[in-house]
Amino acid sequence: MEQSQLTDLLGQMTLDEKIGQLLQITGDFYSDKAEERTGPMTQLGLDEDDLANAGTVLGVTGAEECRKIQTAYMKRNRLHIPTLFMGDVIHGFRTIFPIPLGLASSWDESAAETMARVSAHEASVSGLFVTFSPMVDLVRDARWGRVMESTGEDPYLNGKLAAAMVHGYQGDDLLADTTRVAACVKHFAAYGAAVAGRDYNTVDMSERQLRDMYLPGYKTAIDAGAKLVMTSFNTVDGVPASGNRHLFRDILRREWGFDGVVISDFGAVKEMISHGVAADERDAAKLAIKAGVDIEMMTVCYLRHLKDLIVSGEVPEQVLDESVMRILELKNDLGLFENPLRGADAEAERTVVMSKQHRDAARRVAEESMVLLKNDDATLPLDASRKIALLGPAAKSTDLLGAWSWKGQEDDVAALDVSLREAGIQVSTVDGDFDYLQPSDQAVEEAVRVAKDADVVVLALGEPSYMSGEASSRSDIRLPQAQLDLFKAVAAVNDRIIVTLFNGRPLDLSDIQSAKAIVEAWFPGTEGGRALADVLTGAVNPSAKLTMSFPVSVGQVPIYYNVDNTGRPYENDPEGKYVSKYLDVSNYAAYPFGFGLSYSKFEYGEVKVEDHEFDADNPLKVSVELRNVSEREGTEIVQCYVHDLVGEVVRPIKQLKGYERVTLAAGESRTVTFTITEEDVRYVHADYELDSDPGDFDVMVGPNSRDLSKAVRVHLF
Ligand code: BGC
């Protein structure tokens, strides 16, 4: 449709029809069985007219199901405006990829793009038009269960990966390419900074910090063309995001020029009553619409009260019209007026969803996402000629998909025991199930007996998937006690333990430090068991690096590498008394941001700069020679950090400014070069302006945020 036709369409809509466009409800409202519709309809107080006008649908899939709903809907809708199907395709549709925190550990934008591309293809043939991804919340607190959905603690890396996902979902031409879906950046804003890591809790930070650290990731994803933005559940400076005009009108729309659709999070408009900033639903509707929230997800404050607010003149009709137009434009950008089913195709659904090609892609990404945290005495890869025991609750578990794998099915997953056998490794296991939290005494005794008899024990531990994700915060981020007890019991009879971990957050691993090797496999998805088996056997050489610090203990949380300078820096004098530190634990992470080992060994040469001075026209060129000094090919993620020595406001002691995945054959070496521009060292000043300060900077390169080269001093003019 031409823009003029959209304007014309808007002109024909009644007030009720316009308000209807702003409502999102779930698919059960459209069940063709009246008795299935009644419950939800009574609950929200909706009648058949409301259903005929509701603009978008949440959580329906299946080409046939979507076709049925769309056909019936368009018949009932007076102006035949199509509805729009949205859903949570977070790290895969049915073919599940690693959780975003795992995917991020690949530091591979092409892996992020592949995940999104495959997801979009499967979702689109199954009838979806929009996915609620990428989640770009910066995270520093592992107690928060939703860190699994994030790509970590660094704004630069988060932005890069989110932009790659947006491109993977939307492609280059969303209108023409019906195998793509529109992306929704969430949760705006700063949802990851919930106080004490408790989900839905208050977020309170300075606006400067918000702009400097928390907003850039979202902005990069929006600049990459994402069509929608979702509000967050939390408050920002005392105002719930879903009613926060400053966030949405001032920053997102005016400053950033975002002209796409803003959707509330699930029920978040009405929650403003519980927050205590709205007296009732009418008040909540007024706050949300004034803040610029276009779609209200799953509550009916708009539906019930917008008309009255407009008639009374409290909300100008123009505001409503702008929201409706954005929704119509989104439908138009997806080509729904001409093709209301878009890519939905029952035949393609059968061949595309879970195709071999998609499973292979998921496996490759899973291989790239597993972080080797420890490998003393080269215990890994496994020596197939030794007697290997595979024990622990995750040994036979198919709970590898993670909490946000909506359409994923455990039946598609090959567990670790099956995968190791497939890979030709004979392992001894115990019979029966082994519970994650309360294994039977008999199961533990049997495990100890098998461990005693083995040369090496692979102990497969972790969190069940429900322990991370939404509403799954934990105050204790160690492994469940029963697993620590199991570790101790096994360690008493066999000290050659390799721990593998399936989990959704950085854990406090201090109780299992006597393990010879530790592999963080995250929730690796449909092909995760096979990918982990390949890492263990050595068929795959691990290359992943953490994007979120693992603390020594929960008391250090929030812990992140890009901390501000203090007046009493720990780094200068860790033993000193009056420095910024704890008495009982170091300031450092157990495994810092950027950390991860390989079966290869890499050596870094001296860091060199082409010129010690740079300015807006002449970027800095930083190079380092990387050498693979081992016998096997491997991939190293080389990282470049910068420290702005004197700023107008306190600057972090280091910030990631570049990275590269470099694959080197045994004995090979290569010069890796980073280009750092003046723009790269800009930051948000006290007046919220993004600018750089001329002066001295330190540049460091290395394998992780902690073990960096000697700093090279450079000067910005
Ligand atoms: C979550 C969102 C999600 C939405 C729709 C909410 O509970 O916070 O991330 O997209 O539900 O399912």
XYZ file of C-alpha atoms and ligand atoms in Angstrom:
729
model
C 0.000 0.000 0.000
C 1.051 3.557 -0.637
C 1.303 5.883 2.343
C -1.699 7.812 1.009
C -3.771 4.616 1.087
C -2.760 4.045 4.696
C -3.819 7.584 5.534
C -7.069 6.960 3.769
C -7.585 3.736 5.683
C -6.928 5.480 8.982
C -9.474 8.090 7.973
C -12.146 5.435 7.554
C -11.592 3.896 10.975
C -13.967 4.549 13.851
C -12.567 5.420 17.239
C -13.288 1.869 18.450
C -11.530 0.364 15.468
C -8.479 2.526 16.037
C -8.309 1.659 19.711
C -8.709 -2.003 18.790
C -5.511 -1.877 16.749
C -3.627 -1.126 19.968
C -4.693 -4.334 21.697
C -2.638 -7.518 21.669
C -4.189 -10.734 22.887
C -3.175 -14.372 22.778
C -4.308 -16.897 20.195
C -6.698 -18.743 22.506
C -9.130 -15.858 22.008
C -9.410 -16.967 18.403
C -10.028 -20.642 19.000
C -12.722 -21.909 16.664
C -14.257 -23.700 19.631
C -16.483 -21.176 21.389
C -16.047 -22.950 24.740
C -12.262 -22.398 24.584
C -12.721 -18.683 23.909
C -15.173 -18.018 26.694
C -12.718 -18.291 29.611
C -10.133 -15.813 28.313
C -12.842 -13.490 26.982
C -14.662 -13.337 30.284
C -11.377 -12.791 32.083
C -10.529 -9.718 29.997
C -14.145 -8.687 29.473
C -13.937 -8.828 25.673
C -16.807 -9.271 23.239
C -16.777 -10.494 19.635
C -16.431 -6.928 18.300
C -13.293 -6.446 20.352
C -11.829 -9.610 18.860
C -12.664 -8.406 15.372
C -10.752 -5.185 16.002
C -7.781 -6.358 18.108
C -4.723 -5.449 16.057
C -2.199 -8.146 16.890
C -1.975 -11.672 18.283
C 0.611 -13.139 20.624
C 1.929 -16.657 20.661
C 0.137 -18.500 17.863
C 2.072 -20.570 15.362
C 1.504 -23.152 12.727
C 0.817 -22.148 9.140
C -2.583 -23.800 9.153
C -3.626 -22.324 12.496
C -2.511 -18.836 11.455
C -4.314 -19.183 8.131
C -7.525 -20.131 9.910
C -7.308 -17.241 12.345
C -6.337 -14.687 9.705
C -9.083 -15.725 7.291
C -11.796 -15.615 9.923
C -10.425 -12.386 11.362
C -10.311 -10.521 8.083
C -13.873 -11.496 7.343
C -15.035 -10.080 10.641
C -12.901 -6.939 10.562
C -15.034 -4.269 8.864
C -12.130 -2.793 6.887
C -10.445 -6.170 6.342
C -7.252 -5.046 8.048
C -5.149 -8.150 8.660
C -4.048 -9.092 12.140
C -0.376 -9.599 12.928
C 1.156 -12.658 14.607
C 3.986 -12.110 17.065
C 5.880 -14.494 19.302
C 8.982 -15.168 21.352
C 11.547 -16.734 19.088
C 14.544 -15.991 21.251
C 17.290 -18.447 20.315
C 15.670 -20.618 17.748
C 12.139 -21.588 16.768
C 11.968 -25.376 16.853
C 15.663 -25.870 16.073
C 17.049 -24.424 19.257
C 20.406 -22.680 19.366
C 22.374 -21.946 22.557
C 20.808 -19.431 24.936
C 21.939 -15.901 24.080
C 24.510 -15.831 26.902
C 26.042 -18.952 25.364
C 25.738 -17.750 21.792
C 27.462 -14.527 22.843
C 30.408 -16.516 24.158
C 31.256 -17.214 20.527
C 31.945 -13.492 20.014
C 30.827 -14.330 16.513
C 28.456 -11.941 14.813
C 27.965 -14.379 11.959
C 26.824 -17.030 14.469
C 24.307 -14.565 15.907
C 23.108 -13.754 12.426
C 22.820 -17.439 11.523
C 20.761 -18.143 14.629
C 18.401 -15.301 13.756
C 18.244 -16.199 10.088
C 17.356 -19.831 10.793
C 14.857 -18.771 13.465
C 13.212 -16.324 11.081
C 12.906 -18.930 8.374
C 11.312 -21.519 10.648
C 9.071 -18.952 12.340
C 7.909 -17.333 9.111
C 6.870 -20.541 7.386
C 5.026 -21.338 10.618
C 3.010 -18.136 10.382
C 4.848 -15.605 12.575
C 5.575 -12.082 11.377
C 7.380 -10.588 14.373
C 9.730 -11.981 16.991
C 10.332 -10.466 20.416
C 14.094 -10.567 20.025
C 16.867 -9.419 20.380
C 16.970 -8.869 24.119
C 19.710 -6.293 24.599
C 19.636 -5.752 28.358
C 23.124 -5.176 29.752
C 23.641 -7.515 32.711
C 25.978 -7.430 35.684
C 24.141 -9.485 38.257
C 24.115 -13.250 37.895
C 21.364 -13.581 40.468
C 18.934 -12.295 37.842
C 17.535 -15.315 36.014
C 17.187 -13.466 32.726
C 20.921 -13.031 32.233
C 20.537 -16.178 30.113
C 18.595 -14.118 27.547
C 21.237 -11.423 27.401
C 24.553 -11.317 25.604
C 26.412 -10.042 28.651
C 28.061 -7.161 30.464
C 29.645 -5.196 27.640
C 27.712 -2.516 25.730
C 29.918 -2.684 22.654
C 29.702 -6.458 22.217
C 25.983 -6.473 23.071
C 25.365 -3.924 20.332
C 27.365 -5.838 17.737
C 25.579 -9.112 18.444
C 22.140 -7.503 18.611
C 22.678 -5.739 15.279
C 23.722 -9.051 13.732
C 20.541 -10.648 15.066
C 18.380 -7.845 13.700
C 19.938 -8.382 10.312
C 19.465 -12.137 10.565
C 15.776 -11.753 11.422
C 14.891 -8.983 8.997
C 17.327 -9.498 6.117
C 17.886 -6.714 3.610
C 14.344 -6.479 2.308
C 11.713 -7.452 4.827
C 8.862 -6.722 2.465
C 10.081 -8.909 -0.367
C 11.662 -11.683 1.640
C 8.803 -13.477 3.343
C 11.200 -15.898 5.013
C 12.130 -13.090 7.401
C 10.390 -11.639 10.435
C 10.469 -8.205 12.033
C 12.674 -7.838 15.116
C 11.695 -6.268 18.437
C 14.418 -4.813 20.637
C 13.724 -5.333 24.324
C 13.365 -4.519 27.196
C 13.588 -0.763 27.041
C 15.192 0.140 29.260
C 17.759 -1.182 31.692
C 15.692 -4.198 32.760
C 18.994 -5.967 33.476
C 19.816 -3.591 36.320
C 17.065 -4.750 38.694
C 18.261 -4.055 42.222
C 19.793 -7.152 43.842
C 19.087 -9.209 40.741
C 15.475 -9.747 41.769
C 13.251 -9.932 38.710
C 10.851 -7.020 38.129
C 12.591 -5.024 40.863
C 13.357 -1.304 40.788
C 16.091 0.084 38.583
C 17.713 3.238 39.838
C 20.761 4.757 38.251
C 21.994 8.107 37.087
C 20.825 9.177 33.666
C 24.446 9.519 32.635
C 25.185 5.904 33.532
C 22.007 4.816 31.761
C 23.066 6.603 28.625
C 26.702 5.627 28.796
C 26.389 1.907 29.568
C 22.825 0.663 29.283
C 21.331 2.421 26.267
C 24.043 1.999 23.612
C 23.301 -1.693 22.978
C 19.622 -0.986 22.267
C 20.574 1.957 20.087
C 22.914 -0.120 17.942
C 20.135 -2.664 17.407
C 17.649 0.079 16.562
C 20.103 1.713 14.180
C 20.375 -1.690 12.499
C 16.720 -1.242 11.556
C 14.697 -3.142 14.173
C 11.025 -2.467 13.582
C 9.758 -2.630 17.159
C 10.825 -1.861 20.699
C 9.334 -3.438 23.837
C 9.028 -1.674 27.176
C 10.462 -3.197 30.341
C 8.706 -4.103 33.588
C 10.969 -2.000 35.791
C 10.975 1.600 36.824
C 13.657 3.943 35.531
C 14.262 6.836 37.861
C 11.004 6.185 39.650
C 8.789 5.910 36.575
C 7.774 2.495 35.204
C 9.146 2.147 31.688
C 5.677 1.595 30.213
C 4.658 5.071 31.334
C 8.023 6.733 30.955
C 7.702 9.606 28.517
C 11.323 10.566 28.900
C 12.512 7.138 27.757
C 10.152 6.772 24.855
C 9.249 10.263 23.684
C 12.452 12.126 24.469
C 15.168 9.551 23.986
C 13.835 6.820 21.711
C 11.683 8.871 19.390
C 13.053 12.398 19.454
C 16.768 11.859 19.988
C 17.147 8.555 18.177
C 14.472 9.120 15.551
C 12.825 5.729 16.074
C 9.569 5.675 14.124
C 8.613 2.024 14.595
C 6.138 0.403 16.963
C 6.505 0.387 20.734
C 4.820 -2.537 22.463
C 4.379 -2.917 26.201
C 5.722 -5.995 27.908
C 3.142 -8.567 29.008
C 0.620 -6.826 31.227
C 3.037 -3.983 31.937
C 0.565 -1.167 31.288
C -1.832 -2.328 33.966
C 1.050 -3.083 36.321
C 1.493 0.647 36.699
C -1.385 0.412 39.164
C 0.613 -2.021 41.318
C 3.646 0.220 40.952
C 1.495 2.935 42.428
C 1.877 5.537 39.699
C -1.617 4.991 38.311
C -4.743 4.976 40.447
C -6.676 2.776 38.062
C -6.757 1.365 34.530
C -7.826 4.699 33.081
C -4.838 6.398 34.630
C -2.541 3.620 33.418
C -3.872 3.971 29.864
C -3.280 7.703 29.967
C 0.295 7.334 31.207
C 1.155 4.677 28.629
C -0.304 6.384 25.582
C 1.262 9.675 26.568
C 4.600 7.931 26.951
C 4.241 6.634 23.399
C 3.369 2.972 23.967
C 1.499 1.881 20.836
C 0.454 -1.682 21.645
C -0.804 -2.853 25.008
C 0.047 -6.490 25.520
C -2.545 -8.590 27.305
C -4.321 -5.997 29.400
C -7.215 -3.806 28.330
C -6.588 -0.373 29.792
C -6.556 1.187 26.319
C -9.562 -0.760 25.140
C -11.699 0.265 28.083
C -10.560 3.814 28.653
C -8.890 5.428 25.666
C -12.183 6.461 24.117
C -13.203 8.312 27.216
C -9.755 9.889 27.535
C -10.015 11.148 23.979
C -13.604 12.339 24.252
C -12.756 14.197 27.459
C -9.812 15.823 25.693
C -7.221 14.405 28.118
C -5.515 12.576 25.285
C -5.503 14.239 21.852
C -6.890 11.981 19.136
C -3.765 12.821 17.179
C -1.738 10.779 19.680
C -3.944 7.762 19.063
C -3.776 8.284 15.313
C 0.013 8.294 15.401
C 0.063 4.987 17.244
C -2.455 3.411 14.876
C -0.508 4.654 11.877
C 2.694 3.084 13.188
C 0.893 -0.248 13.555
C -0.614 0.025 10.067
C 2.810 0.907 8.700
C 4.315 -2.157 10.339
C 1.623 -4.310 8.746
C 2.351 -2.617 5.463
C 6.132 -3.042 5.820
C 5.424 -6.746 6.191
C 3.237 -6.707 3.100
C 0.203 -7.980 4.998
C -2.361 -5.918 3.095
C -1.441 -7.724 -0.099
C -0.368 -10.990 1.459
C -2.002 -11.469 4.866
C -0.363 -14.843 5.448
C 3.085 -13.689 4.370
C 5.470 -16.663 4.495
C 3.078 -19.078 6.241
C 3.272 -22.279 4.274
C 2.244 -25.647 5.651
C 4.248 -27.503 3.027
C 7.443 -25.542 3.656
C 6.855 -25.938 7.383
C 7.379 -29.667 7.008
C 10.696 -29.333 5.187
C 12.166 -26.158 6.656
C 11.477 -26.585 10.364
C 14.222 -28.721 11.906
C 15.848 -29.341 8.562
C 19.227 -31.038 8.583
C 20.776 -27.771 7.487
C 19.257 -25.970 10.479
C 20.329 -28.655 12.940
C 23.845 -28.514 11.530
C 23.882 -24.750 11.958
C 22.685 -25.091 15.555
C 25.430 -27.617 16.203
C 28.154 -25.371 14.814
C 26.982 -22.437 16.898
C 26.767 -24.643 19.997
C 30.340 -25.801 19.399
C 31.451 -22.181 19.280
C 29.607 -21.294 22.465
C 31.136 -23.743 24.950
C 33.713 -22.211 27.242
C 36.631 -24.270 28.522
C 37.146 -22.743 31.949
C 39.838 -25.049 33.225
C 41.968 -27.857 31.835
C 44.752 -28.867 34.214
C 47.193 -31.569 33.107
C 45.588 -31.503 29.643
C 42.840 -33.728 31.061
C 40.752 -32.860 28.033
C 40.282 -33.960 25.317
C 39.239 -37.364 26.602
C 41.508 -40.273 25.934
C 39.143 -42.868 24.452
C 41.378 -45.721 25.559
C 40.805 -44.896 29.234
C 37.908 -46.063 31.319
C 35.479 -43.140 31.399
C 32.546 -42.709 33.766
C 29.767 -40.293 32.910
C 27.836 -39.326 36.015
C 25.614 -36.639 37.466
C 22.125 -35.313 36.807
C 22.918 -33.867 33.374
C 24.515 -37.046 32.009
C 21.316 -38.368 30.493
C 19.276 -35.209 30.614
C 17.560 -33.718 27.592
C 16.865 -30.499 29.492
C 19.373 -28.658 27.284
C 17.120 -26.163 25.547
C 16.898 -23.392 28.134
C 13.961 -21.507 29.529
C 13.003 -19.521 26.423
C 12.773 -22.241 23.855
C 9.054 -22.011 23.282
C 8.704 -24.412 20.320
C 11.764 -26.493 21.126
C 11.130 -30.094 22.081
C 13.205 -32.224 24.375
C 12.454 -35.218 22.166
C 14.682 -33.628 19.509
C 17.659 -33.524 21.865
C 20.412 -36.128 22.072
C 21.588 -36.243 25.695
C 25.285 -36.224 26.545
C 25.494 -39.994 27.164
C 23.873 -40.751 23.817
C 26.054 -38.172 22.086
C 29.297 -39.532 23.548
C 28.380 -43.050 22.461
C 27.494 -41.738 19.017
C 30.970 -40.190 18.964
C 32.474 -43.614 19.680
C 33.272 -43.061 23.361
C 32.246 -45.854 25.674
C 31.168 -44.458 29.017
C 29.949 -46.188 32.151
C 26.860 -44.632 33.668
C 24.475 -45.457 36.461
C 21.044 -46.868 35.750
C 17.973 -44.726 36.034
C 17.463 -41.020 36.534
C 19.597 -38.800 38.678
C 17.698 -35.843 40.055
C 19.246 -32.351 39.836
C 18.157 -31.416 43.351
C 17.341 -34.582 45.267
C 19.030 -37.672 43.903
C 18.292 -40.844 45.787
C 20.941 -42.199 48.176
C 21.112 -45.265 46.011
C 21.867 -43.224 42.870
C 24.671 -41.374 44.674
C 26.167 -44.603 46.057
C 26.063 -46.179 42.632
C 27.726 -43.111 41.098
C 30.538 -43.277 43.630
C 31.027 -46.980 42.901
C 31.257 -46.346 39.144
C 33.576 -43.371 39.700
C 35.925 -45.468 41.812
C 36.324 -47.946 39.051
C 37.032 -45.345 36.321
C 40.223 -43.672 35.105
C 38.447 -40.402 34.623
C 35.012 -39.094 35.581
C 32.929 -36.741 33.491
C 30.575 -35.190 36.014
C 27.669 -33.589 34.200
C 26.202 -30.952 36.509
C 24.121 -27.819 36.227
C 20.870 -26.046 36.829
C 17.588 -27.420 35.565
C 16.281 -24.953 32.978
C 13.554 -23.549 35.222
C 16.235 -22.104 37.510
C 17.038 -19.352 35.034
C 14.902 -17.194 32.778
C 11.987 -14.978 33.730
C 10.960 -14.934 37.393
C 13.913 -17.194 38.248
C 16.270 -15.118 40.329
C 18.480 -16.902 42.849
C 20.272 -15.488 45.876
C 22.676 -18.421 45.978
C 24.381 -18.941 42.639
C 26.258 -22.102 43.510
C 25.288 -25.410 42.041
C 22.455 -27.067 43.965
C 23.746 -28.542 47.235
C 23.051 -32.152 46.206
C 25.439 -31.701 43.285
C 28.146 -30.237 45.494
C 27.727 -33.243 47.777
C 27.962 -35.549 44.788
C 31.118 -33.794 43.618
C 32.675 -34.239 47.051
C 31.738 -37.893 47.258
C 33.150 -38.605 43.805
C 36.291 -36.551 44.456
C 36.950 -38.696 47.535
C 37.384 -41.770 45.322
C 38.666 -40.308 42.080
C 40.534 -37.036 41.633
C 40.367 -36.983 37.849
C 37.091 -35.132 37.453
C 35.938 -33.215 34.402
C 32.892 -31.111 35.178
C 30.496 -30.164 32.405
C 27.850 -27.551 33.106
C 24.448 -26.923 31.575
C 23.105 -23.744 33.126
C 21.816 -20.262 32.419
C 23.914 -17.864 34.484
C 27.458 -17.330 35.758
C 27.830 -19.570 38.789
C 29.980 -19.484 41.899
C 32.122 -22.531 41.138
C 34.449 -22.321 44.131
C 33.237 -25.634 45.572
C 34.295 -27.577 42.504
C 37.676 -25.974 41.907
C 39.488 -29.241 42.520
C 38.060 -30.530 39.241
C 40.803 -31.009 36.660
C 38.705 -29.543 33.888
C 35.510 -27.509 33.646
C 33.453 -26.911 30.509
C 30.681 -24.316 30.616
C 28.212 -25.587 28.007
C 25.274 -23.290 28.936
C 21.907 -24.483 27.641
C 23.289 -25.352 24.244
C 20.096 -26.197 22.384
C 18.866 -29.049 20.227
C 22.312 -30.139 19.086
C 24.016 -29.234 22.350
C 24.655 -32.779 23.538
C 26.524 -33.592 20.345
C 28.421 -30.319 20.408
C 29.562 -30.981 23.965
C 30.559 -34.548 23.100
C 32.711 -33.126 20.273
C 34.361 -30.670 22.636
C 35.076 -33.456 25.132
C 36.507 -35.823 22.542
C 38.525 -33.046 20.916
C 36.758 -33.281 17.561
C 36.025 -29.627 18.272
C 38.640 -27.321 19.756
C 36.891 -24.905 22.148
C 37.201 -21.229 21.319
C 34.458 -19.485 23.300
C 35.064 -16.777 25.874
C 32.787 -15.530 28.626
C 30.799 -12.359 28.099
C 29.751 -12.171 31.727
C 32.123 -12.474 34.691
C 31.898 -15.529 36.944
C 32.249 -14.368 40.560
C 34.308 -16.032 43.263
C 31.293 -15.690 45.496
C 27.845 -14.138 45.276
C 29.023 -11.380 47.612
C 30.982 -9.805 44.730
C 27.870 -9.474 42.609
C 27.284 -7.213 40.700
C 30.707 -7.851 39.224
C 31.884 -6.667 35.814
C 35.201 -5.882 34.208
C 34.469 -2.351 32.999
C 34.326 -0.811 36.482
C 34.920 2.852 37.121
C 38.129 4.098 38.631
C 37.880 4.695 42.360
C 39.990 7.053 44.441
C 41.485 3.995 46.176
C 42.158 1.618 43.309
C 42.407 -2.051 44.250
C 44.522 -2.838 41.195
C 47.362 -0.665 42.500
C 47.508 -2.186 45.975
C 45.421 -5.316 46.509
C 47.044 -5.905 49.914
C 46.553 -2.357 51.188
C 44.040 -1.685 53.923
C 42.335 1.534 52.863
C 41.632 0.535 49.303
C 38.302 -0.241 47.686
C 38.030 -3.947 48.440
C 36.583 -6.719 50.604
C 38.364 -8.246 53.597
C 37.367 -11.769 52.683
C 37.487 -12.031 48.914
C 39.451 -10.407 46.095
C 37.850 -7.890 43.750
C 38.598 -10.079 40.798
C 36.220 -12.491 39.162
C 36.970 -16.202 39.312
C 36.670 -16.190 35.519
C 36.624 -12.706 34.044
C 34.865 -11.262 31.031
C 36.603 -12.480 27.901
C 38.063 -15.597 29.537
C 38.120 -19.004 27.887
C 40.733 -21.653 27.103
C 41.521 -23.720 24.037
C 43.269 -27.019 23.378
C 45.742 -24.921 21.409
C 48.175 -22.532 23.045
C 48.547 -18.984 21.835
C 51.259 -16.466 22.520
C 50.909 -12.749 22.139
C 53.762 -10.569 20.897
C 54.380 -6.999 21.889
C 51.527 -4.574 21.231
C 52.493 -1.934 18.704
C 50.870 1.251 17.474
C 51.589 2.740 14.089
C 51.526 6.202 15.583
C 51.133 7.176 19.236
C 48.848 10.016 18.281
C 45.385 9.972 16.768
C 42.584 12.378 15.982
C 39.216 12.477 14.238
C 40.800 12.018 10.806
C 43.612 9.661 11.702
C 42.532 6.604 13.655
C 44.830 4.612 15.834
C 46.206 1.369 14.404
C 47.022 -1.176 17.098
C 48.628 -4.460 16.189
C 49.867 -7.562 17.887
C 51.435 -10.726 16.635
C 49.504 -13.840 17.625
C 51.210 -17.193 17.427
C 49.756 -20.655 17.805
C 52.559 -22.403 19.678
C 50.752 -25.721 19.948
C 50.387 -28.788 17.831
C 46.824 -28.173 16.789
C 44.796 -25.675 14.853
C 42.713 -23.415 17.033
C 40.743 -20.196 17.208
C 41.632 -17.375 19.557
C 39.423 -14.370 20.282
C 41.861 -11.469 20.466
C 40.557 -8.523 22.470
C 41.536 -4.865 22.469
C 40.754 -2.597 25.434
C 41.167 1.123 26.005
C 41.416 3.191 29.173
C 40.682 6.895 28.980
C 43.097 8.218 31.599
C 41.489 11.562 32.359
C 37.842 12.255 31.617
C 35.386 14.910 32.543
C 33.612 12.194 34.515
C 35.230 9.055 35.944
C 35.999 6.515 33.215
C 36.061 2.716 33.439
C 39.481 1.193 33.998
C 39.147 -0.559 30.646
C 36.587 -0.896 27.891
C 36.407 -3.322 25.019
C 36.935 -1.496 21.730
C 37.690 -4.310 19.313
C 37.874 -8.091 18.992
C 38.646 -10.627 16.356
C 38.245 -14.389 16.062
C 41.498 -15.632 14.599
C 42.022 -19.207 13.443
C 45.629 -20.340 13.231
C 47.136 -23.636 12.152
C 49.690 -25.310 14.438
C 52.765 -23.118 14.543
C 51.183 -20.374 12.475
C 51.364 -16.721 13.417
C 49.511 -13.657 12.236
C 49.459 -9.965 12.885
C 46.092 -8.848 14.183
C 45.261 -5.193 13.721
C 42.603 -3.049 15.389
C 41.554 0.372 14.218
C 40.371 2.711 16.947
C 38.745 5.942 15.912
C 38.034 9.098 17.847
C 34.371 8.091 17.737
C 35.201 4.833 19.490
C 36.464 6.678 22.561
C 33.502 9.005 22.919
C 31.442 8.720 26.052
C 28.468 10.421 27.659
C 29.522 13.580 29.447
C 27.828 15.281 32.382
C 25.593 17.224 29.983
C 24.686 13.886 28.269
C 26.587 14.848 25.146
C 28.498 12.060 23.452
C 32.012 13.331 22.942
C 35.668 12.444 23.396
C 38.273 14.138 25.547
C 41.612 14.955 23.994
C 44.391 13.542 26.136
C 46.087 10.297 27.062
C 44.694 6.799 26.635
C 46.123 3.373 27.410
C 45.635 0.602 24.889
C 45.886 -3.053 25.865
C 45.462 -6.295 23.952
C 45.092 -9.827 25.252
C 43.171 -13.079 25.576
C 40.687 -11.761 28.184
C 39.846 -8.603 30.124
C 42.240 -9.506 32.929
C 45.412 -10.903 31.359
C 46.240 -7.994 29.148
C 49.454 -6.774 27.604
C 51.456 -3.925 29.044
C 49.568 -0.721 28.293
C 50.688 1.384 25.369
C 50.178 5.103 26.000
C 48.642 7.040 23.125
C 47.371 10.562 22.738
C 44.178 11.912 21.215
C 44.314 15.402 19.740
C 8.621 -11.177 28.791
C 8.997 -10.739 27.395
C 8.237 -11.537 26.372
C 6.759 -11.371 26.647
C 5.854 -12.041 25.628
C 7.112 -11.257 28.999
O 6.793 -11.875 30.192
O 9.182 -10.286 29.724
O 10.384 -10.891 27.229
O 8.597 -11.131 25.098
O 6.469 -11.891 27.930
O 5.832 -13.398 25.763
